[in-house]
Every structure is written in C-alpha cells, then in structure tokens.
Coordinates of C-alpha atoms in Angstrom, one line a residue:
M1 CA 14.9 15.5 57.3
A2 CA 11.5 13.9 56.9
T3 CA 9.8 16.5 59.0
S4 CA 11.6 19.3 57.1
L5 CA 10.5 17.8 53.8
A6 CA 6.9 17.6 54.9
V7 CA 7.0 21.3 55.9
H8 CA 8.6 22.5 52.7
S9 CA 6.2 20.5 50.5
H10 CA 3.1 21.8 52.3
G11 CA 2.0 18.4 53.5
R12 CA 2.5 16.3 50.4
A13 CA 4.5 13.1 50.7
P14 CA 7.8 12.7 48.7
R15 CA 7.3 11.3 45.3
A16 CA 10.2 9.6 43.4
D17 CA 8.5 10.3 40.0
L18 CA 8.6 14.1 40.6
V19 CA 12.3 14.5 41.2
N20 CA 15.3 12.5 40.1
F21 CA 18.0 14.7 41.8
R22 CA 19.0 15.0 45.4
F23 CA 19.4 17.5 48.3
S24 CA 18.0 21.0 47.7
T25 CA 16.4 20.2 44.4
D26 CA 14.4 17.4 45.9
L27 CA 13.0 19.8 48.5
V28 CA 12.4 22.6 46.0
G29 CA 11.0 20.1 43.4
R30 CA 8.4 18.7 45.7
Y31 CA 7.4 22.2 46.9
L32 CA 7.2 23.6 43.4
C33 CA 5.6 20.6 41.5
N34 CA 2.6 18.3 41.5
T35 CA 1.9 15.0 39.9
L36 CA -0.5 14.8 37.1
E37 CA -2.9 12.9 39.3
E38 CA -3.0 15.8 41.8
T39 CA -4.3 18.1 39.2
A40 CA -7.8 16.5 38.9
A41 CA -9.7 19.7 38.8
P42 CA -10.0 21.4 35.3
F43 CA -7.8 24.3 34.3
D44 CA -8.6 27.5 32.4
V45 CA -5.1 27.8 30.9
V46 CA -2.6 25.1 30.1
I47 CA 0.9 26.2 29.2
L48 CA 3.1 23.7 27.5
G49 CA 6.7 24.4 28.3
A50 CA 8.1 25.8 31.6
G51 CA 11.1 27.5 30.1
M52 CA 11.9 31.2 30.1
V53 CA 8.8 32.2 28.1
G54 CA 6.4 29.7 29.6
I55 CA 7.3 30.8 33.1
A56 CA 7.1 34.5 32.1
L57 CA 3.6 34.0 30.6
A58 CA 2.4 32.1 33.7
Y59 CA 3.9 34.8 36.0
D60 CA 2.3 37.7 34.3
L61 CA -1.1 36.0 33.6
Y62 CA -1.4 35.0 37.3
R63 CA -0.9 38.6 38.4
F64 CA -3.2 40.1 35.7
L65 CA -6.0 37.7 36.7
E66 CA -5.6 38.6 40.4
E67 CA -5.7 42.3 39.6
R68 CA -9.0 41.8 37.8
G69 CA -10.4 39.6 40.6
K70 CA -10.7 36.5 38.3
A71 CA -10.3 33.1 40.0
R72 CA -8.8 31.2 37.0
R73 CA -6.5 28.2 37.2
I74 CA -3.2 27.8 35.3
L75 CA -1.4 24.6 34.6
L76 CA 2.3 24.7 33.6
L77 CA 3.6 21.4 32.0
D78 CA 7.2 20.6 31.2
A79 CA 9.1 17.6 29.9
G80 CA 11.9 18.1 32.5
G81 CA 12.1 18.6 36.2
V82 CA 13.8 20.9 38.8
V83 CA 17.5 20.8 38.2
L84 CA 18.7 24.2 39.4
T85 CA 16.9 27.0 41.1
S86 CA 19.2 29.8 39.8
H87 CA 21.4 30.5 36.8
C88 CA 24.3 28.0 36.5
Q89 CA 26.8 30.9 36.6
D90 CA 25.5 32.0 40.0
L91 CA 26.6 28.6 41.5
P92 CA 29.5 28.9 44.0
F93 CA 31.8 26.8 41.9
H94 CA 33.3 26.8 38.3
P95 CA 30.1 25.9 36.5
H96 CA 30.3 26.0 32.7
D97 CA 27.0 24.2 32.2
Q98 CA 28.0 20.7 33.3
P99 CA 25.0 20.3 35.7
L100 CA 22.8 20.7 32.6
F101 CA 24.4 18.3 30.1
G102 CA 22.4 15.4 31.4
V103 CA 19.0 17.0 30.7
R104 CA 19.6 18.1 27.1
D105 CA 17.5 16.7 24.3
W106 CA 17.6 17.0 20.5
P107 CA 14.2 15.9 19.1
W108 CA 15.1 16.9 15.5
S109 CA 17.2 15.3 12.9
T110 CA 20.6 16.5 11.4
T111 CA 20.0 18.5 8.3
E112 CA 21.8 20.0 5.4
H113 CA 23.8 23.2 5.0
G114 CA 25.6 23.2 8.3
Y115 CA 22.8 23.6 10.8
Q116 CA 24.4 22.3 14.0
S117 CA 21.7 20.9 16.1
E118 CA 24.2 19.7 18.7
A119 CA 24.8 23.4 19.7
S120 CA 21.1 24.1 20.2
G121 CA 18.6 21.6 21.4
L122 CA 16.2 21.6 24.3
L123 CA 17.1 22.0 28.0
L124 CA 14.7 19.6 29.7
A125 CA 14.4 21.4 33.0
I126 CA 12.1 23.8 34.8
G127 CA 13.5 27.2 33.7
G128 CA 14.8 25.9 30.4
R129 CA 17.5 28.0 28.7
S130 CA 17.1 30.7 31.4
L131 CA 19.3 28.4 33.5
A132 CA 22.3 28.9 31.2
W133 CA 21.6 31.8 28.8
S134 CA 24.1 34.6 28.3
G135 CA 21.8 37.5 29.4
W136 CA 22.0 39.7 26.4
A137 CA 18.7 41.5 26.7
D138 CA 18.4 44.2 24.0
R139 CA 15.1 45.5 22.4
L140 CA 14.3 45.4 18.8
D141 CA 14.5 49.0 17.6
E142 CA 12.3 51.0 15.3
A143 CA 14.4 50.1 12.3
D144 CA 13.8 46.4 13.0
F145 CA 10.0 46.9 13.1
A146 CA 10.0 49.2 10.1
R147 CA 12.0 47.2 7.5
P148 CA 10.0 46.3 4.4
G149 CA 8.4 42.9 4.5
Q150 CA 8.8 42.3 8.3
G151 CA 5.1 42.2 9.0
W152 CA 5.1 43.0 12.7
P153 CA 1.5 43.5 13.7
C154 CA 2.5 45.4 16.9
S155 CA 4.6 48.5 17.2
P156 CA 7.6 49.3 19.4
E157 CA 5.5 51.8 21.2
E158 CA 2.9 49.1 22.0
L159 CA 5.6 46.8 23.3
G160 CA 7.4 49.6 25.1
P161 CA 5.7 49.3 28.5
H162 CA 6.2 45.5 28.5
Y163 CA 9.9 45.9 27.6
E164 CA 10.3 48.3 30.5
V165 CA 8.7 45.9 33.0
W166 CA 11.0 43.0 32.0
E167 CA 14.1 45.2 31.9
Q168 CA 13.4 46.2 35.5
R169 CA 12.8 42.6 36.6
M170 CA 15.9 41.3 34.8
G171 CA 18.3 44.0 36.1
V172 CA 18.9 45.4 32.6
T173 CA 18.4 48.9 33.8
E174 CA 21.0 48.5 36.7
P175 CA 24.7 49.0 36.2
T176 CA 26.7 45.8 36.1
P177 CA 29.3 46.1 38.8
M178 CA 32.3 44.7 37.0
T179 CA 31.9 46.9 33.9
S180 CA 32.7 50.1 35.6
G181 CA 36.5 49.7 35.5
G182 CA 39.2 51.0 33.3
L183 CA 38.9 48.3 30.6
Q184 CA 35.3 49.2 29.9
A185 CA 36.0 52.9 29.8
V186 CA 39.0 52.7 27.5
L187 CA 37.4 50.3 25.0
H188 CA 34.2 52.3 24.9
E189 CA 36.2 55.5 24.2
R190 CA 38.1 53.8 21.4
L191 CA 34.9 52.7 19.7
E192 CA 33.3 56.2 20.1
S193 CA 36.3 57.7 18.4
S194 CA 36.1 55.4 15.4
D195 CA 35.3 56.6 11.8
D196 CA 32.6 53.9 11.6
P197 CA 29.2 55.4 12.4
V198 CA 28.0 52.1 13.8
L199 CA 30.9 51.8 16.2
R200 CA 30.5 55.4 17.3
R201 CA 27.0 54.4 18.6
A202 CA 28.5 51.6 20.8
R203 CA 27.1 51.5 24.4
P204 CA 27.3 49.3 27.5
A205 CA 25.7 46.0 26.8
P206 CA 22.1 45.6 28.1
L207 CA 22.6 42.5 30.3
A208 CA 20.2 40.7 32.5
I209 CA 22.8 40.8 35.3
A210 CA 22.1 42.8 38.4
A211 CA 24.0 43.7 41.5
G212 CA 24.1 41.1 44.2
A213 CA 25.6 37.6 45.1
A214 CA 29.1 36.8 46.1
T215 CA 30.4 37.5 42.6
G216 CA 29.0 41.0 42.7
Q217 CA 26.4 40.0 40.2
R218 CA 23.1 38.1 39.9
R219 CA 21.8 36.7 36.6
F220 CA 18.2 36.5 35.6
C221 CA 16.6 33.0 35.7
G222 CA 13.0 32.1 35.5
V223 CA 12.8 29.6 38.3
P224 CA 12.8 32.2 41.2
L225 CA 9.8 33.9 39.6
L226 CA 8.0 30.6 39.5
L227 CA 8.9 29.8 43.1
E228 CA 7.6 33.3 44.1
T229 CA 4.3 32.6 42.4
V230 CA 3.9 29.2 43.9
R231 CA 4.8 30.5 47.4
R232 CA 2.1 33.2 47.0
D233 CA -0.4 30.6 45.7
V234 CA 0.2 28.3 48.7
H235 CA -0.2 31.2 51.2
L236 CA -3.3 32.6 49.7
Y237 CA -5.2 29.6 48.3
R238 CA -3.8 26.2 48.9
R239 CA -3.2 26.5 52.6
S240 CA -7.0 26.6 53.2
G241 CA -8.3 24.9 50.1
G242 CA -5.6 22.3 49.2
D243 CA -4.5 21.5 45.7
A244 CA -8.1 21.9 44.4
A245 CA -7.9 25.6 45.3
A246 CA -4.6 26.2 43.5
R247 CA -4.5 28.8 40.8
L248 CA -1.1 27.8 39.5
M249 CA 0.2 24.2 39.4
V250 CA 3.5 22.9 37.8
V251 CA 3.7 19.3 36.5
P252 CA 7.2 18.0 35.4
F253 CA 8.4 15.1 33.3
W254 CA 5.5 15.0 30.8
R255 CA 6.0 15.7 27.1
A256 CA 3.1 16.9 25.0
T257 CA 3.0 14.7 21.9
R258 CA -0.2 15.7 20.1
L259 CA -3.2 18.0 20.2
E260 CA -6.7 16.8 19.5
V261 CA -9.5 19.2 18.3
E262 CA -13.2 19.4 17.9
P263 CA -15.5 21.9 16.0
D264 CA -16.2 25.2 17.7
G265 CA -18.6 27.3 15.7
G266 CA -16.8 28.3 12.5
E267 CA -13.4 27.4 14.0
I268 CA -11.9 24.4 15.9
R269 CA -10.8 24.2 19.5
V270 CA -8.1 22.0 21.1
R271 CA -10.1 19.7 23.4
R272 CA -7.3 17.4 24.6
V273 CA -3.5 17.3 24.9
R274 CA -1.9 13.9 24.6
L275 CA 1.1 13.4 27.0
A276 CA 3.8 10.8 27.4
R277 CA 6.8 10.0 29.6
R278 CA 9.3 7.3 30.3
R279 CA 9.2 5.7 33.7
G280 CA 12.4 5.0 35.6
D281 CA 12.4 1.4 34.2
G282 CA 12.1 2.7 30.7
T283 CA 8.5 1.7 30.0
L284 CA 6.2 4.1 28.3
E285 CA 3.4 5.8 30.1
E286 CA 0.8 7.9 28.3
A287 CA -1.9 10.2 29.5
S288 CA -4.3 12.9 28.2
L289 CA -5.4 16.2 29.6
S290 CA -8.9 17.4 28.7
L291 CA -9.6 21.1 28.2
P292 CA -13.1 22.2 29.2
P293 CA -15.1 24.7 27.0
G294 CA -13.6 28.1 27.3
A295 CA -10.1 26.9 28.3
I296 CA -7.0 27.8 26.3
V297 CA -3.7 26.1 25.6
V298 CA -0.5 28.0 25.0
L299 CA 2.5 26.4 23.2
A300 CA 5.7 27.7 24.7
C301 CA 8.1 24.8 24.1
G302 CA 10.7 26.7 22.0
T303 CA 10.5 27.4 18.3
I304 CA 11.5 24.0 16.9
E305 CA 9.6 21.9 19.5
T306 CA 6.5 24.1 19.3
T307 CA 6.5 23.8 15.5
R308 CA 7.0 20.0 15.7
L309 CA 4.0 19.7 18.0
C310 CA 1.9 21.6 15.6
L311 CA 3.0 19.6 12.7
A312 CA 2.5 16.3 14.6
S313 CA -1.1 17.4 15.2
P314 CA -2.3 17.4 11.6
V315 CA -5.8 18.4 12.6
L316 CA -4.6 21.9 13.3
P317 CA -5.2 24.5 10.6
N318 CA -2.3 25.3 8.4
P319 CA -3.1 28.7 6.7
H320 CA -1.8 28.6 3.1
G321 CA 0.8 25.9 4.1
Q322 CA 2.7 28.5 6.1
L323 CA 3.1 26.4 9.3
G324 CA 6.8 25.6 9.7
R325 CA 8.0 28.0 7.0
N326 CA 9.9 31.2 7.3
L327 CA 12.6 29.7 9.6
I328 CA 14.9 32.6 10.6
L329 CA 17.8 32.9 12.9
H330 CA 21.0 34.8 13.5
L331 CA 24.2 33.9 11.8
R332 CA 27.1 34.2 14.2
A333 CA 30.9 34.7 14.0
D334 CA 33.7 35.2 16.5
L335 CA 37.0 37.1 16.4
A336 CA 39.6 37.1 19.2
C337 CA 42.1 39.9 20.0
T338 CA 44.6 40.4 22.8
W339 CA 46.7 43.2 24.4
A340 CA 50.3 42.7 25.7
E341 CA 50.1 45.4 28.3
R342 CA 47.6 46.3 31.0
A343 CA 49.1 49.7 31.5
A344 CA 46.8 51.3 28.8
F345 CA 43.8 50.5 31.0
P346 CA 43.4 52.5 34.3
S347 CA 43.2 50.3 37.4
D348 CA 41.4 50.9 40.6
G349 CA 43.0 51.1 44.1
A350 CA 43.4 47.3 44.2
G351 CA 45.0 47.2 40.7
E352 CA 42.0 45.8 39.0
I353 CA 40.8 46.8 35.5
G354 CA 37.7 44.7 35.4
I355 CA 35.8 43.4 32.4
A356 CA 34.1 45.1 29.4
T357 CA 30.8 44.3 27.7
L358 CA 29.8 46.6 24.8
V359 CA 27.3 46.4 22.0
A360 CA 26.9 48.2 18.6
R361 CA 23.9 48.0 16.4
G362 CA 23.6 48.8 12.7
E363 CA 22.7 47.5 9.3
T364 CA 24.6 45.9 6.4
A365 CA 23.4 46.1 2.8
G366 CA 21.7 43.0 1.5
S367 CA 20.7 42.3 -2.1
Q368 CA 17.0 42.7 -1.3
R369 CA 16.8 44.8 1.9
P370 CA 19.0 46.2 4.7
L371 CA 19.9 43.4 7.1
A372 CA 20.2 43.9 10.9
L373 CA 23.7 43.5 12.5
Q374 CA 24.9 43.5 16.0
I375 CA 28.5 43.6 17.3
Q376 CA 29.1 42.3 20.8
I377 CA 32.4 42.8 22.6
Q378 CA 33.4 40.9 25.7
A379 CA 36.9 41.6 27.2
A380 CA 38.5 40.6 30.4
D381 CA 41.6 41.1 32.6
L382 CA 43.4 37.7 32.5
Q383 CA 46.4 38.8 34.5
P384 CA 47.3 35.8 36.7
G385 CA 46.0 36.5 40.2
S386 CA 43.6 39.3 39.3
W387 CA 40.1 39.2 40.8
V388 CA 38.6 38.7 37.3
A389 CA 40.9 36.0 36.2
Q390 CA 40.1 34.0 39.3
R391 CA 36.3 34.3 38.7
L392 CA 36.1 34.5 35.0
P393 CA 33.3 31.9 34.4
L394 CA 31.2 33.6 37.1
L395 CA 31.6 37.1 35.6
M396 CA 31.4 36.9 31.8
P397 CA 28.0 36.9 30.0
D398 CA 28.8 33.9 27.7
L399 CA 30.3 30.7 28.9
D400 CA 31.5 29.8 25.5
A401 CA 33.2 33.2 25.3
V402 CA 35.0 32.3 28.5
Q403 CA 36.5 29.3 26.9
L404 CA 37.4 31.3 23.8
L405 CA 39.2 33.8 25.9
L406 CA 41.1 31.1 27.8
D407 CA 42.0 29.3 24.5
T408 CA 43.2 32.4 22.6
H409 CA 44.9 34.8 25.1
R410 CA 48.2 32.8 25.0
G411 CA 49.6 34.5 28.1
M412 CA 48.5 38.0 27.1
P413 CA 47.1 39.8 30.1
V414 CA 44.0 41.2 28.4
A415 CA 41.8 39.6 25.8
A416 CA 38.5 40.2 24.0
I417 CA 36.0 38.3 21.9
V418 CA 34.3 40.4 19.1
R419 CA 31.1 38.6 18.2
G420 CA 28.9 39.3 15.2
L421 CA 25.2 38.5 14.9
A422 CA 23.4 39.1 11.6
E423 CA 19.8 38.2 10.6
L424 CA 19.7 35.4 8.1
P425 CA 17.9 36.7 4.9
A426 CA 14.4 35.4 4.4
D427 CA 14.4 32.3 2.1
A428 CA 11.3 30.2 1.3
A429 CA 13.5 27.1 1.4
N430 CA 14.2 27.6 5.1
R431 CA 11.6 25.6 7.0
I432 CA 10.8 22.9 9.5
D433 CA 8.9 19.7 8.6
L434 CA 8.6 16.2 10.1
D435 CA 11.2 13.5 9.4
P436 CA 9.5 10.8 7.4
V437 CA 11.5 8.0 9.1
A438 CA 13.1 9.0 12.4
T439 CA 11.0 9.3 15.6
D440 CA 11.7 10.2 19.2
A441 CA 11.3 7.9 22.3
F442 CA 7.6 8.4 22.2
G443 CA 7.0 7.6 18.5
V444 CA 6.6 11.2 17.4
P445 CA 8.5 12.1 14.2
L446 CA 11.6 14.2 14.7
A447 CA 11.6 17.8 13.4
R448 CA 13.6 18.1 10.3
I449 CA 15.3 21.5 9.7
H450 CA 15.9 22.7 6.1
L451 CA 18.3 25.6 6.0
H452 CA 19.5 27.1 2.8
L453 CA 22.4 29.5 2.9
G454 CA 22.2 31.1 -0.5
E455 CA 24.2 33.9 -2.2
E456 CA 22.7 36.6 0.0
A457 CA 23.6 34.8 3.2
V458 CA 27.2 34.3 1.9
A459 CA 27.3 38.1 1.2
L460 CA 25.9 38.8 4.6
R461 CA 28.6 36.7 6.3
A462 CA 31.3 38.6 4.4
A463 CA 29.8 42.0 5.4
M464 CA 29.5 40.9 9.0
A465 CA 33.1 39.7 9.0
A466 CA 34.2 43.1 7.7
A467 CA 32.3 44.9 10.4
M468 CA 33.8 42.7 13.0
E469 CA 37.3 43.4 11.8
R470 CA 36.6 47.1 11.8
A471 CA 35.4 46.8 15.4
A472 CA 38.4 44.8 16.5
A473 CA 40.8 47.3 14.8
A474 CA 39.1 50.2 16.5
L475 CA 39.9 48.6 19.9
R476 CA 43.7 48.8 19.0
P477 CA 44.8 45.4 20.2
T478 CA 48.3 44.1 20.1
Q479 CA 47.2 41.0 18.1
M480 CA 44.0 40.3 16.2
G481 CA 42.9 36.9 15.0
G482 CA 40.8 35.9 12.1
V483 CA 37.0 35.7 11.9
F484 CA 35.5 32.2 12.7
H485 CA 32.0 31.7 11.2
C486 CA 30.0 29.5 13.6
P487 CA 27.7 26.8 12.2
A488 CA 24.1 27.9 11.9
G489 CA 22.2 27.0 15.1
T490 CA 24.9 28.0 17.6
S491 CA 23.1 31.3 18.3
H492 CA 20.0 29.5 19.7
H493 CA 17.9 32.2 18.0
E494 CA 15.5 30.1 15.8
A495 CA 12.3 32.0 15.1
G496 CA 9.5 32.7 12.6
T497 CA 7.9 29.3 11.9
L498 CA 4.5 30.3 13.4
A499 CA 4.8 34.0 12.6
M500 CA 2.2 36.6 13.6
G501 CA 0.3 37.8 10.6
R502 CA 0.7 34.5 8.8
V503 CA 0.1 31.4 11.0
T504 CA -1.1 33.3 14.1
D505 CA -2.9 36.5 14.7
S506 CA -1.5 39.5 16.5
W507 CA -2.0 37.9 19.9
G508 CA -0.4 34.6 19.0
R509 CA -3.6 32.7 18.5
I510 CA -3.3 30.0 15.7
R511 CA -5.6 31.1 12.9
G512 CA -8.6 28.9 12.6
T513 CA -8.6 27.9 16.2
S514 CA -10.5 29.4 19.1
N515 CA -8.2 28.5 21.9
A516 CA -4.7 27.6 20.7
Y517 CA -1.9 30.2 21.3
V518 CA 1.8 30.3 20.7
A519 CA 4.4 32.2 22.9
G520 CA 8.1 32.7 22.1
P521 CA 10.3 33.6 19.1
A522 CA 8.3 31.3 16.8
L523 CA 5.9 34.2 16.5
F524 CA 8.5 36.7 15.3
P525 CA 8.1 37.8 11.6
S526 CA 11.9 38.7 11.9
V527 CA 14.7 38.5 14.5
G528 CA 16.1 41.9 13.7
G529 CA 19.4 43.0 15.2
A530 CA 19.0 41.8 18.8
P531 CA 18.9 38.5 20.6
P532 CA 15.2 37.4 20.9
A533 CA 14.8 36.9 24.7
L534 CA 13.7 40.3 25.8
T535 CA 11.2 40.7 22.9
A536 CA 9.8 37.2 23.6
L537 CA 9.2 38.1 27.2
A538 CA 7.6 41.4 26.3
L539 CA 5.3 39.7 23.7
A540 CA 4.4 37.1 26.4
R541 CA 3.4 39.8 28.8
R542 CA 1.3 41.5 26.1
T543 CA -0.4 38.2 25.4
A544 CA -1.0 37.6 29.1
A545 CA -2.7 41.0 29.5
H546 CA -5.0 40.1 26.5
L547 CA -5.8 36.7 27.9
A548 CA -6.6 38.1 31.3
E549 CA -9.2 40.3 29.7
T550 CA -10.8 37.5 27.6
L551 CA -10.8 34.6 30.1

C-alpha cells in the first residue's frame, strides 16, 4: 500500500493534515492536493472556494491560458477536503447525502421571517454542492434578461456559447435514459393538452445527468474535472519541474478570513489573504498568502460566504453601500399527487414505465413587475419490485423529492412531486450584514441574513400555489395533496448581494479594486425563472476567458 500511495501521489509522502478520511479518498486527496507549505512559489490567480463554480473557473482558465501560450499559475483554496470523487447519488449504495452531513457548516446566524439556514449552509468539501446537487440545469431565457430593473450587463446571446459548452460537459444535451418510458410520455402529453399556456410549453427537464454508470445515469460533479486538470498538470509540468512548475495547485482545509489591501494607482488591490484552520487537536493555526503585483484573487465561496468575507474585510470598497444588499432567492413549494393504477402508462417489454422529469417556465403577475416562475415535475413508478422502485434514490434528480415520494405515495403504485420555484420580489430590506455578537470558530463575525417577505411575496406564493395546482390537475392523478410552502432558504439559490452593475463590473471585478473578482450567483442582478447553477458556470467561463486575455 505504501508503494501504491507513493505512485499515486507523484512522489509526495502521506500527510495527515491533508486528508481526514480513509481508503480511496486518502489516495485521491494526496494526489489532488498540496499543503500550503508546498506552494511557496507565487501565484498569478488565487481562487477562494473549490466548489462547483470555483472548480469551473479554474478548469476553464487553465485551458484558456494554455491555448494562449501563457505560463500562469493558479491556486485553488478550500475550507474542506476530499470527501467524494463523484456525485453522492452515483455511489453504489442507498446514498441520501449521509456521507456529507459531517462536513456541513453554517457560518451565519438564524434570522427573521422564516429563513431556514439549516436547509442551506456550506458543504465543506472539494466539489462543494456539486457532490449532492439535484442537476436541474436550465438557462435563463430572454424574458429573464429583459425584465425591467434586472440590470444584466451581458446578454443571453453573449452567454450562449458558454451555456452550450457547459451543457455539453454536464450531459444536459443528452437524453436521460430513464425518462424515455411510458410515464414520461403520458404526463408530457397531458400537460401539452392543458388549457394553461405555460403548461402547454412543458418540456423534458434539462438535467445534468448523462448516460453511463450502473444505474444507467451519470451525474455531473466538479471533482472529476479537477482531477483531470491536475492529472494533465502532473504529466506536462510537475513530472519534470516538481511542485514549483505546477500551473494548478489545490490546497484544502484553509478558510479565508480577511482580505488586506494597498493603494494601486487610483484604486486598491488585494495584497494578502488571511487564512485560518483548526488543527486536529483543536488549536488555531493562522497563515497569510501574499499576492504579487499583477496577481488577482477570485471569491467563489458561495453567495453568503463570499459576501461575509467582503464585509469582514472593511478595507474593500462598498459602492454606495450596496455590498450585501439585494439578496434574492427562489421561493419554493411542493405538492404531491398519486395514481392508483399503472395501466394508464404504457410499459416496455419488461413491464417498466420508468420515471418522468418535466419542466414548465412562465410568469406570474406581481404588483410591480412580472415575476419568473418554474414548475418542476418528478414522477416515479413505485410498484414494489419494479426496477425504478428498487433504485429510486439513484435515479431521481432530487434526494428530498425521493423522500417526499416515499412519504406520500401510501401504497399507490405511481406518485409525483410538483415543485414550484418563483423569484422573490426585490426588496431593499433583504440583505446580508455581519452579526454584531456571534462569531465563528476563527473569530470572524457570522453573516446575518435579513429577509422580509412582504405583501408582494405573499401574493407571489399564492400565485405559485395556484399554478402548481393547475399543473397537478392537468396530470389527472387519482389523489392530489395540498401545497406545502417550504421555508425560505431551502432552494439553495441565494444570489444578488454582489450584483454586476452595482457592486461589481460586468466581469465580476469589485468596483474600486484592480484585482478582486467574484464568481457565482452573488453576481446575479436577478435569479429569474431557472435554478442558478448553469448560468453561474457560464458566467465563470466568460470571466475565465476575460482573465486569460488580461493576465
């Protein structure tokens, strides 16, 4: 085993402070990661956060720089380590997300008006939420960009090529094997024959789930992209030049706690990133990472944590007091329905009817402007002994929908969850600031979330519930339940607190700084009618192309 470990970690000895898990993750963790001490040479780009967006940015920037013949060095830092190397639903056992519970963190305080931080939080692991996300990968459409007051500084046409690249990588453009059966066909036909124009536009859900693996599917996760890049880097550069020649390095288990700046002409530049971690014995260890002139730092820690880091670094510019304001997210609700007979859904030669995943996009009237709405439908064959029933957690997009199906079908052979997502109306009261009392394990104030669900939000929830009930009725179930409004925060779609056009420029650079950028949904002027993942990745690729030109 020792010989094998040396081979797989390209000559570096095992280090207990790099990995705190066993077996394959130990091997992968040592191959993928370096200690902070091993990164003595300066870096041109430092990315804070190795979640879905941070990995995507590093992946594309690495390749854009290579294409341009530029020998630049990228450092990817994360507060977590290697936990899994694939999506948790691709594991060969009933996963839920139990392997991930031990690495969750909630560095913000409980707040008013029903924001449920327990449902959100950080996933402290290389890959972040891509290890457990549901895979809904829809674009923002022209209506999302065109609504008055949205302020998007880039157009859907400009993002189009970046959308296309990520759709190909994620498998969104490939048919999902289990959604080609009778259940999908019949439910889709019923929606298309509805009197509701939104439901008539229903289509197969764009999911980051491609053909492959034992379940017949393979879910997108960021870690394989990172492994691919490190493997390439080892082969091309480190094998001959060692770690000093590396063009991408990954350092786990360090949390960025503060940014320090210095004057840079008429602006300021981040010159140092303060870091902290807890050793195995619980003692605090601190370090700092200096950025040479010309280097940039990209904050990709997730909307709330990136905002907290900016606010905890009061030397950063705060244009017109906008930093942390304009918090937006999706309100969410669920409705369950069931069918007493499978006979209405044609089966294949093995008697299987499969699963169904459908989506419908539209608008609902708000008191100030039209508000984006999405209806998601997930249905499954729950007949005891069916292929789907035996593999349900491995096949459905949402793990929480799996549990809802199991809890509500009450012996019925077919069940569906109708889920509504609606953009929370803009409200100046919705913001993030720092808790004046509570701090995290490193002495940094917790983020405090202020969420005001006013009259317009209440009306939006009612309109969303009515749209969901129309969708459920169009499916013609035997039984239909009531609409359950989920607490705010359960959609994991926080955005807008460092919005382009207000706090940052059109490339994500924080106004007033020469080298501090943001990546992720924090940049969004609005969340529109689609989950934010695909748009966040497309924006990150756009930013990577820009940085490759300027570095």
